[in-house]
mmCIF file of C-alpha atoms in Angstrom:
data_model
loop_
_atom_site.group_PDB
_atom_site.id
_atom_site.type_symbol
_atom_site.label_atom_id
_atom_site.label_comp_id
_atom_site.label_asym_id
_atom_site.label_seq_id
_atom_site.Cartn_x
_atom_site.Cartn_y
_atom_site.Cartn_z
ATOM 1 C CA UNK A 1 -90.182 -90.448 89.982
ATOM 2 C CA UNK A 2 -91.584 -88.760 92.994
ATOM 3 C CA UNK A 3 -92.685 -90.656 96.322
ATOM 4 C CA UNK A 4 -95.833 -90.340 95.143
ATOM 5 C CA UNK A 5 -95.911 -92.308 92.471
ATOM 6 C CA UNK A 6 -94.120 -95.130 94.378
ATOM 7 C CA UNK A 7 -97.995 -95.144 96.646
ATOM 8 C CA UNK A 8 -99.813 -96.681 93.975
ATOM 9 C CA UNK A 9 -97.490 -100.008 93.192
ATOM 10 C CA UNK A 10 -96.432 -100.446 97.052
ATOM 11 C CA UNK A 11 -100.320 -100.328 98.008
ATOM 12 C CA UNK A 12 -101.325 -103.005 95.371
ATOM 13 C CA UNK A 13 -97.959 -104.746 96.922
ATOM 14 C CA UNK A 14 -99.441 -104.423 100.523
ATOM 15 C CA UNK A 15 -102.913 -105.875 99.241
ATOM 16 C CA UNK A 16 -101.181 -109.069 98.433
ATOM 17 C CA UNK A 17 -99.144 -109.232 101.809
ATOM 18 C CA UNK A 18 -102.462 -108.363 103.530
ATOM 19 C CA UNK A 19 -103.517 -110.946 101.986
ATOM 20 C CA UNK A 20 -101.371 -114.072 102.438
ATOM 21 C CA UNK A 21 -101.064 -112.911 105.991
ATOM 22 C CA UNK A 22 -104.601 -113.205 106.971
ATOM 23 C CA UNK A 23 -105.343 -116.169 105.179
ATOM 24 C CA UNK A 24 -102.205 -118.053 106.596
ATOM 25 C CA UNK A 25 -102.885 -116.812 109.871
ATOM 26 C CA UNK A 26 -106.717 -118.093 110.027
ATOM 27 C CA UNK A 27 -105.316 -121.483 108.571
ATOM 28 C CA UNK A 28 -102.382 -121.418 110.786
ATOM 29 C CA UNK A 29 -104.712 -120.590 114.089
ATOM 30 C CA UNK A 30 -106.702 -124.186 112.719
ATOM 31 C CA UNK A 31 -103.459 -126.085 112.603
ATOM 32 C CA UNK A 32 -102.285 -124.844 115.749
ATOM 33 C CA UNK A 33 -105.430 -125.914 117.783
ATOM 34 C CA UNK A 34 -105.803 -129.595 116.080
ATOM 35 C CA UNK A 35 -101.361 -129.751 116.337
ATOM 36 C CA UNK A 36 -101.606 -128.434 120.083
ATOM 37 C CA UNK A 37 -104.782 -130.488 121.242
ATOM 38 C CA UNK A 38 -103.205 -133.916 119.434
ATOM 39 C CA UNK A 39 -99.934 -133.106 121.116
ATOM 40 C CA UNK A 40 -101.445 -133.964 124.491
ATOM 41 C CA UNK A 41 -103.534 -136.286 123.538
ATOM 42 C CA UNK A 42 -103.537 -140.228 125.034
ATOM 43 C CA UNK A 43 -103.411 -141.465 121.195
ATOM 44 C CA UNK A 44 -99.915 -142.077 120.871
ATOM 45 C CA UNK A 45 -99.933 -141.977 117.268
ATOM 46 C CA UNK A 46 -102.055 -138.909 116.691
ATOM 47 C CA UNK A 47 -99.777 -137.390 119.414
ATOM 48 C CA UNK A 48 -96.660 -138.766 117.082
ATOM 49 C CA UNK A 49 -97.811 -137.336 114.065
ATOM 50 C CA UNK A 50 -98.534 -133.548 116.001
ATOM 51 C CA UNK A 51 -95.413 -134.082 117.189
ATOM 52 C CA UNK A 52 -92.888 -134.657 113.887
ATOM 53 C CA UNK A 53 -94.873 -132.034 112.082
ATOM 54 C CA UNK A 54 -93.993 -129.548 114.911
ATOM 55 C CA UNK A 55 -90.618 -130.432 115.243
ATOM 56 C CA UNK A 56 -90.165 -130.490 111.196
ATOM 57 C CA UNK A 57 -91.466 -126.965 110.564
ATOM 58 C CA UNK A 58 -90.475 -125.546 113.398
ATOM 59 C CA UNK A 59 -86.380 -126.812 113.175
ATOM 60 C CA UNK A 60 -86.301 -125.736 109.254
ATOM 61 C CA UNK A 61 -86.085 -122.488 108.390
ATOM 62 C CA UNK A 62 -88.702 -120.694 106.162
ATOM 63 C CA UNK A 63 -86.715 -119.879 102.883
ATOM 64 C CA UNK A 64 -86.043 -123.188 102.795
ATOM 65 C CA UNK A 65 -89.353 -124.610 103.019
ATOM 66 C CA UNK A 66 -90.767 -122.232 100.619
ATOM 67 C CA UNK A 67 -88.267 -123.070 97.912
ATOM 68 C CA UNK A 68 -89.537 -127.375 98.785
ATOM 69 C CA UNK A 69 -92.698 -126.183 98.256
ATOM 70 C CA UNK A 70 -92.610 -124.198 95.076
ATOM 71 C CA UNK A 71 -89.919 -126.265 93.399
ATOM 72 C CA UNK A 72 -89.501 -129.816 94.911
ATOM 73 C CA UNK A 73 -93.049 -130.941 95.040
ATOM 74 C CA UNK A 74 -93.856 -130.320 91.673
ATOM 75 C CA UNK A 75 -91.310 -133.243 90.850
ATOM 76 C CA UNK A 76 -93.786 -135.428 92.584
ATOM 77 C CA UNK A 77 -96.263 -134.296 90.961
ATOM 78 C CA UNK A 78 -98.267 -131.411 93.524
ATOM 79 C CA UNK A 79 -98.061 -127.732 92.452
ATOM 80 C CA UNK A 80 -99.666 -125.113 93.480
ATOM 81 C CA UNK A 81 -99.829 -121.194 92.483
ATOM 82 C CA UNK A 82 -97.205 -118.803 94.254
ATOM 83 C CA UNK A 83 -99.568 -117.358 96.580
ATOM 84 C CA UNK A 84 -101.269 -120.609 97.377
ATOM 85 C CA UNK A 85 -97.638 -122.022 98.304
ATOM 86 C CA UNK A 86 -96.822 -118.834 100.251
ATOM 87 C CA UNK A 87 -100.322 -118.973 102.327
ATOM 88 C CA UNK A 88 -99.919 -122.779 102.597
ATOM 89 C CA UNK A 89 -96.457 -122.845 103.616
ATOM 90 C CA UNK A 90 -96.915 -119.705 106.015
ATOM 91 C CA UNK A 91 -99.710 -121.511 107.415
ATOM 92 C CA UNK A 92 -98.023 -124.829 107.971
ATOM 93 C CA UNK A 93 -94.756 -122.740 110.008
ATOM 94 C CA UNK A 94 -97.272 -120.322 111.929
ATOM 95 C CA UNK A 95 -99.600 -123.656 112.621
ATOM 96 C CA UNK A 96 -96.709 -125.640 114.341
ATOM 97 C CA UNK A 97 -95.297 -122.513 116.347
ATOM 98 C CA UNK A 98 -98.761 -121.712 117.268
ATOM 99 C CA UNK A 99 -99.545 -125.780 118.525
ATOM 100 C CA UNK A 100 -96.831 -125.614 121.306
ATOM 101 C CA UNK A 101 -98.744 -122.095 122.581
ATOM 102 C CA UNK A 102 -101.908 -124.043 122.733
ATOM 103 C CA UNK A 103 -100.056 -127.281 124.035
ATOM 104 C CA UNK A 104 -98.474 -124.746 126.794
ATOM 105 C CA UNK A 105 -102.247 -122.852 127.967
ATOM 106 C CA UNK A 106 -103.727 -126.409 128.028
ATOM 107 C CA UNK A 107 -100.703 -128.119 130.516
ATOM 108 C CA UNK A 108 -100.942 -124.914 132.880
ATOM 109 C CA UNK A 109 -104.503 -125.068 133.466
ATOM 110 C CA UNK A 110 -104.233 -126.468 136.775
ATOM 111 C CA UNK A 111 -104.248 -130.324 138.019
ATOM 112 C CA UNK A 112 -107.376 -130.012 140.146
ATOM 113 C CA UNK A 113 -109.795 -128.740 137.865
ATOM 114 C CA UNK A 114 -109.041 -131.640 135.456
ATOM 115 C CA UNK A 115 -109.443 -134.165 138.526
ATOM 116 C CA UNK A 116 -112.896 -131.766 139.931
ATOM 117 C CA UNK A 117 -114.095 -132.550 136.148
ATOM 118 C CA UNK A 118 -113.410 -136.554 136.437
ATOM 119 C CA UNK A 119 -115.084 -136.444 140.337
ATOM 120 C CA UNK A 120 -118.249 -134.976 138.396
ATOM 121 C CA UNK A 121 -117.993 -137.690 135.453
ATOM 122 C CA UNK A 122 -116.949 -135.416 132.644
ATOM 123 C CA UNK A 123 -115.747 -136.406 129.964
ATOM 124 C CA UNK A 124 -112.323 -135.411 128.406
ATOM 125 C CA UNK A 125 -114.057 -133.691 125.413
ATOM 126 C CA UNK A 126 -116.336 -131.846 127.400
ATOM 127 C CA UNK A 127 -113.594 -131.197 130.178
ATOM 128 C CA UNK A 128 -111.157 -130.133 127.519
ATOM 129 C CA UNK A 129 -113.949 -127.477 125.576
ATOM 130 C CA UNK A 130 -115.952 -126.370 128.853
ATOM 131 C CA UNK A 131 -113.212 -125.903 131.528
ATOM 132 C CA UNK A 132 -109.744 -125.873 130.184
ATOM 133 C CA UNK A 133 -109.949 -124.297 127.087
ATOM 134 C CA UNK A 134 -111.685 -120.900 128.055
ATOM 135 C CA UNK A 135 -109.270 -120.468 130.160
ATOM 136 C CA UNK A 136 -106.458 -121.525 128.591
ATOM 137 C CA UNK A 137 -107.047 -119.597 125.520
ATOM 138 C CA UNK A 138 -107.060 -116.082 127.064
ATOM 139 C CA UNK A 139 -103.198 -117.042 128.461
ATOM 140 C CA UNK A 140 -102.943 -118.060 124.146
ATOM 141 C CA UNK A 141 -103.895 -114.262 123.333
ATOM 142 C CA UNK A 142 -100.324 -112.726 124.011
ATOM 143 C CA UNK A 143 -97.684 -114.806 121.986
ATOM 144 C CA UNK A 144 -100.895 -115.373 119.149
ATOM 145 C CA UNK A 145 -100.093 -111.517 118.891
ATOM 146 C CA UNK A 146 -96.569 -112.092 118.942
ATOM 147 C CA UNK A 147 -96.870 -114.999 116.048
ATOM 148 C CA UNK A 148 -99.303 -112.709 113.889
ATOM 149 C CA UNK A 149 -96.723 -110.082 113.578
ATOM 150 C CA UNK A 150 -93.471 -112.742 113.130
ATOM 151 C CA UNK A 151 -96.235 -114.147 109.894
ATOM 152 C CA UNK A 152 -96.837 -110.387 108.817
ATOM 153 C CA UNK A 153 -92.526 -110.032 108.691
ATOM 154 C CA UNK A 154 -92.094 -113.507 107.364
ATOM 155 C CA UNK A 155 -94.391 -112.435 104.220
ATOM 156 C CA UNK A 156 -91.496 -110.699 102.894
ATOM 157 C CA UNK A 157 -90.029 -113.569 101.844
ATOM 158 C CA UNK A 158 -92.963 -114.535 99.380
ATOM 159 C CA UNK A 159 -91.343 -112.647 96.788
ATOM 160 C CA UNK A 160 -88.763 -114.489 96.364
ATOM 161 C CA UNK A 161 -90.753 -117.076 94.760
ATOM 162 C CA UNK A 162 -92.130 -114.297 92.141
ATOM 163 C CA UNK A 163 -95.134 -113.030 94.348
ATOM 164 C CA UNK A 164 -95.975 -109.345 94.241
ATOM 165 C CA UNK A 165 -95.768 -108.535 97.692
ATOM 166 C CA UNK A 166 -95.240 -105.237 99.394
ATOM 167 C CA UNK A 167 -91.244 -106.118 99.256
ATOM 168 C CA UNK A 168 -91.691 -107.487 95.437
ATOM 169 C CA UNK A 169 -93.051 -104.156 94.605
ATOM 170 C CA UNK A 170 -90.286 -102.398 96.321
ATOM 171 C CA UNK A 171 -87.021 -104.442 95.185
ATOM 172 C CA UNK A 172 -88.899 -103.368 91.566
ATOM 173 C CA UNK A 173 -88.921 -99.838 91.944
ATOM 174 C CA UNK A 174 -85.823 -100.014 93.414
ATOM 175 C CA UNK A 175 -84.245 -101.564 90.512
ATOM 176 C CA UNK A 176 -85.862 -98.968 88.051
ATOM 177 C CA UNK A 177 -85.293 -95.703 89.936
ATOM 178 C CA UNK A 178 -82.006 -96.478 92.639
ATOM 179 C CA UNK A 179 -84.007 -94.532 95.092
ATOM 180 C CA UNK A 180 -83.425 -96.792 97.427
ATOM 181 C CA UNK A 181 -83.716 -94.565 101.214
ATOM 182 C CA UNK A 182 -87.133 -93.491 99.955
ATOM 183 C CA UNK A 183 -88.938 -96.607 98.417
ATOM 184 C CA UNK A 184 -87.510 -98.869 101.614
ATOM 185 C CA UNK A 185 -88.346 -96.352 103.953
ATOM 186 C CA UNK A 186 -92.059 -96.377 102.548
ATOM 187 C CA UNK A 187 -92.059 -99.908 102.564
ATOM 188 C CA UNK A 188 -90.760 -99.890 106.419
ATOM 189 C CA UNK A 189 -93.703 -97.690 106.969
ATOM 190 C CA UNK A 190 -95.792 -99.998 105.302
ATOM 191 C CA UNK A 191 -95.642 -102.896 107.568
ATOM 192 C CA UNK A 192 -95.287 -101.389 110.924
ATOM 193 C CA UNK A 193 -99.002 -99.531 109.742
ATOM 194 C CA UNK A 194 -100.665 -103.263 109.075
ATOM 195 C CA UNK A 195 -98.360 -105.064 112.257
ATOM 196 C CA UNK A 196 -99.958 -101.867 113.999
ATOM 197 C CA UNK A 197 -103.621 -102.568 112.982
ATOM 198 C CA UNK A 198 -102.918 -106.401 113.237
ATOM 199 C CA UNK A 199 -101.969 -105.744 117.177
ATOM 200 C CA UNK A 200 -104.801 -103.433 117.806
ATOM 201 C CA UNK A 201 -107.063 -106.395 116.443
ATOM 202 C CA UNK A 202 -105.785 -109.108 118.571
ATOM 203 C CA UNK A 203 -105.285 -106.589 121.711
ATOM 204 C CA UNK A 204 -109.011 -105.844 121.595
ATOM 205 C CA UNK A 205 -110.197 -109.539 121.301
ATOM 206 C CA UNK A 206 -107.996 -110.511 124.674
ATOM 207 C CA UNK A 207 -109.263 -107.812 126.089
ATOM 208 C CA UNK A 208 -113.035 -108.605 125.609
ATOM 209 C CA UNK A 209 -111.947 -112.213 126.585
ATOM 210 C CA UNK A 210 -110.351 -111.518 129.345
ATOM 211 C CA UNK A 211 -113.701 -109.488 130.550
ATOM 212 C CA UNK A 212 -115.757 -112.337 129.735
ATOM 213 C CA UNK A 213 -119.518 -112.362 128.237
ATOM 214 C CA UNK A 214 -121.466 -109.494 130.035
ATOM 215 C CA UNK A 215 -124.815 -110.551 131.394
ATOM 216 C CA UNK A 216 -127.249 -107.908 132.291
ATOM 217 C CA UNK A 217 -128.597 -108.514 136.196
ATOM 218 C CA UNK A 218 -131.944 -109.475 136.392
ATOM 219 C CA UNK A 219 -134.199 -106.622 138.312
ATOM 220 C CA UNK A 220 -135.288 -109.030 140.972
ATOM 221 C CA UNK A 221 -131.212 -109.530 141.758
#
């Protein structure tokens, strides 16, 4: 086999990886608000609950909770698909790395806008939506980018519970032709392209963030 003809099974490989990565991401970004904002909350047990799922997901390691997922919670009874455990448990891992990034914008906003906001008889809600968390979220952009790209590489290990991934495909055509330097270099390529596109995505949306919305002056101004 020529290169070539590796394209067509890596690309439908790189679909599912696309895939799982995006949707664990957009679930993971959910989790990681509700996880960070509970974290500082004054409800001790909704702050206790953030708190152990953080700590459990973020003290395992991935393999291992993949392989809990696929093959230990069946034996109670919950099973899901291979690619709905790989976007769930992705999801779960990025969602509790991603809470103390949220936890950490939302501490640094500084002490006197949160005691300006309680002078003018805000609430928290509205003191936690209106003033600290525009601002906190543009300091969020950075190591979101950083976490996108860690979920993009930690895709890789989907296949090992019998998804066809990007490195699926690859250990396969591996196996059938030995041509190892040229189907891993491909699939090297591969994800640096979508980490690439994935950091041009999340560079452009802290950068229109950071610039704010752009009002057009009025012509009496």
């Amino acid at each position: 086999m020529t290169w070539t003809q590796y394209l067509a099974p890596l690309l439908k490989g790189a679909q599912v990886t696309v895939t799982i990565s995006l949707a664990s991401i957009a679930i993971g970004a959910i989790l990681a608000f509700a996880a960070g904002i509970a974290r500082i909350s004054s409800n001790r047990i909704l702050s206790g609950i953030a708190f152990a799922y953080v700590a459990l997901f973020r003290g395992t390691p991935l393999l291992v909770q993949l392989f809990w997922f696929y093959y230990a919670l069946p034996l109670i009874g919950i099973s899901f698909d291979p690619v709905t455990t790989g976007i769930v448990t992705l999801a779960l891992l990025t969602g509790a790395f991603g809470a103390e990034v949220v936890r950490g914008a939302l501490v640094a906003v500084p002490l006197a806008q949160h005691e300006a906001a309680r002078a003018l008889n805000f609430s928290r809600t509205y003191t936690l939506w209106h003033i600290s968390m525009p601002q906190a979220i543009i300091e969020m952009m950075p190591p979101f980018g950083n976490l996108a790209v860690q979920n993009l590489k930690d895709t890789a290990l989907v296949s090992l519970i019998s998804i066809a991934d990007l490195t699926f495909q690859a250990q396969s055509l591996r196996n059938i032709t030995l041509d190892s330097a040229t189907i891993y270099t491909m699939t090297l390529l591969g994800y640096f392209i979508i980490a690439l596109f994935l950091m041009f995505v999340l560079r452009f949306v802290e950068m229109k963030l950071r610039r704010g919305p752009a009002f057009p002056r009025s012509a009496h101004s």
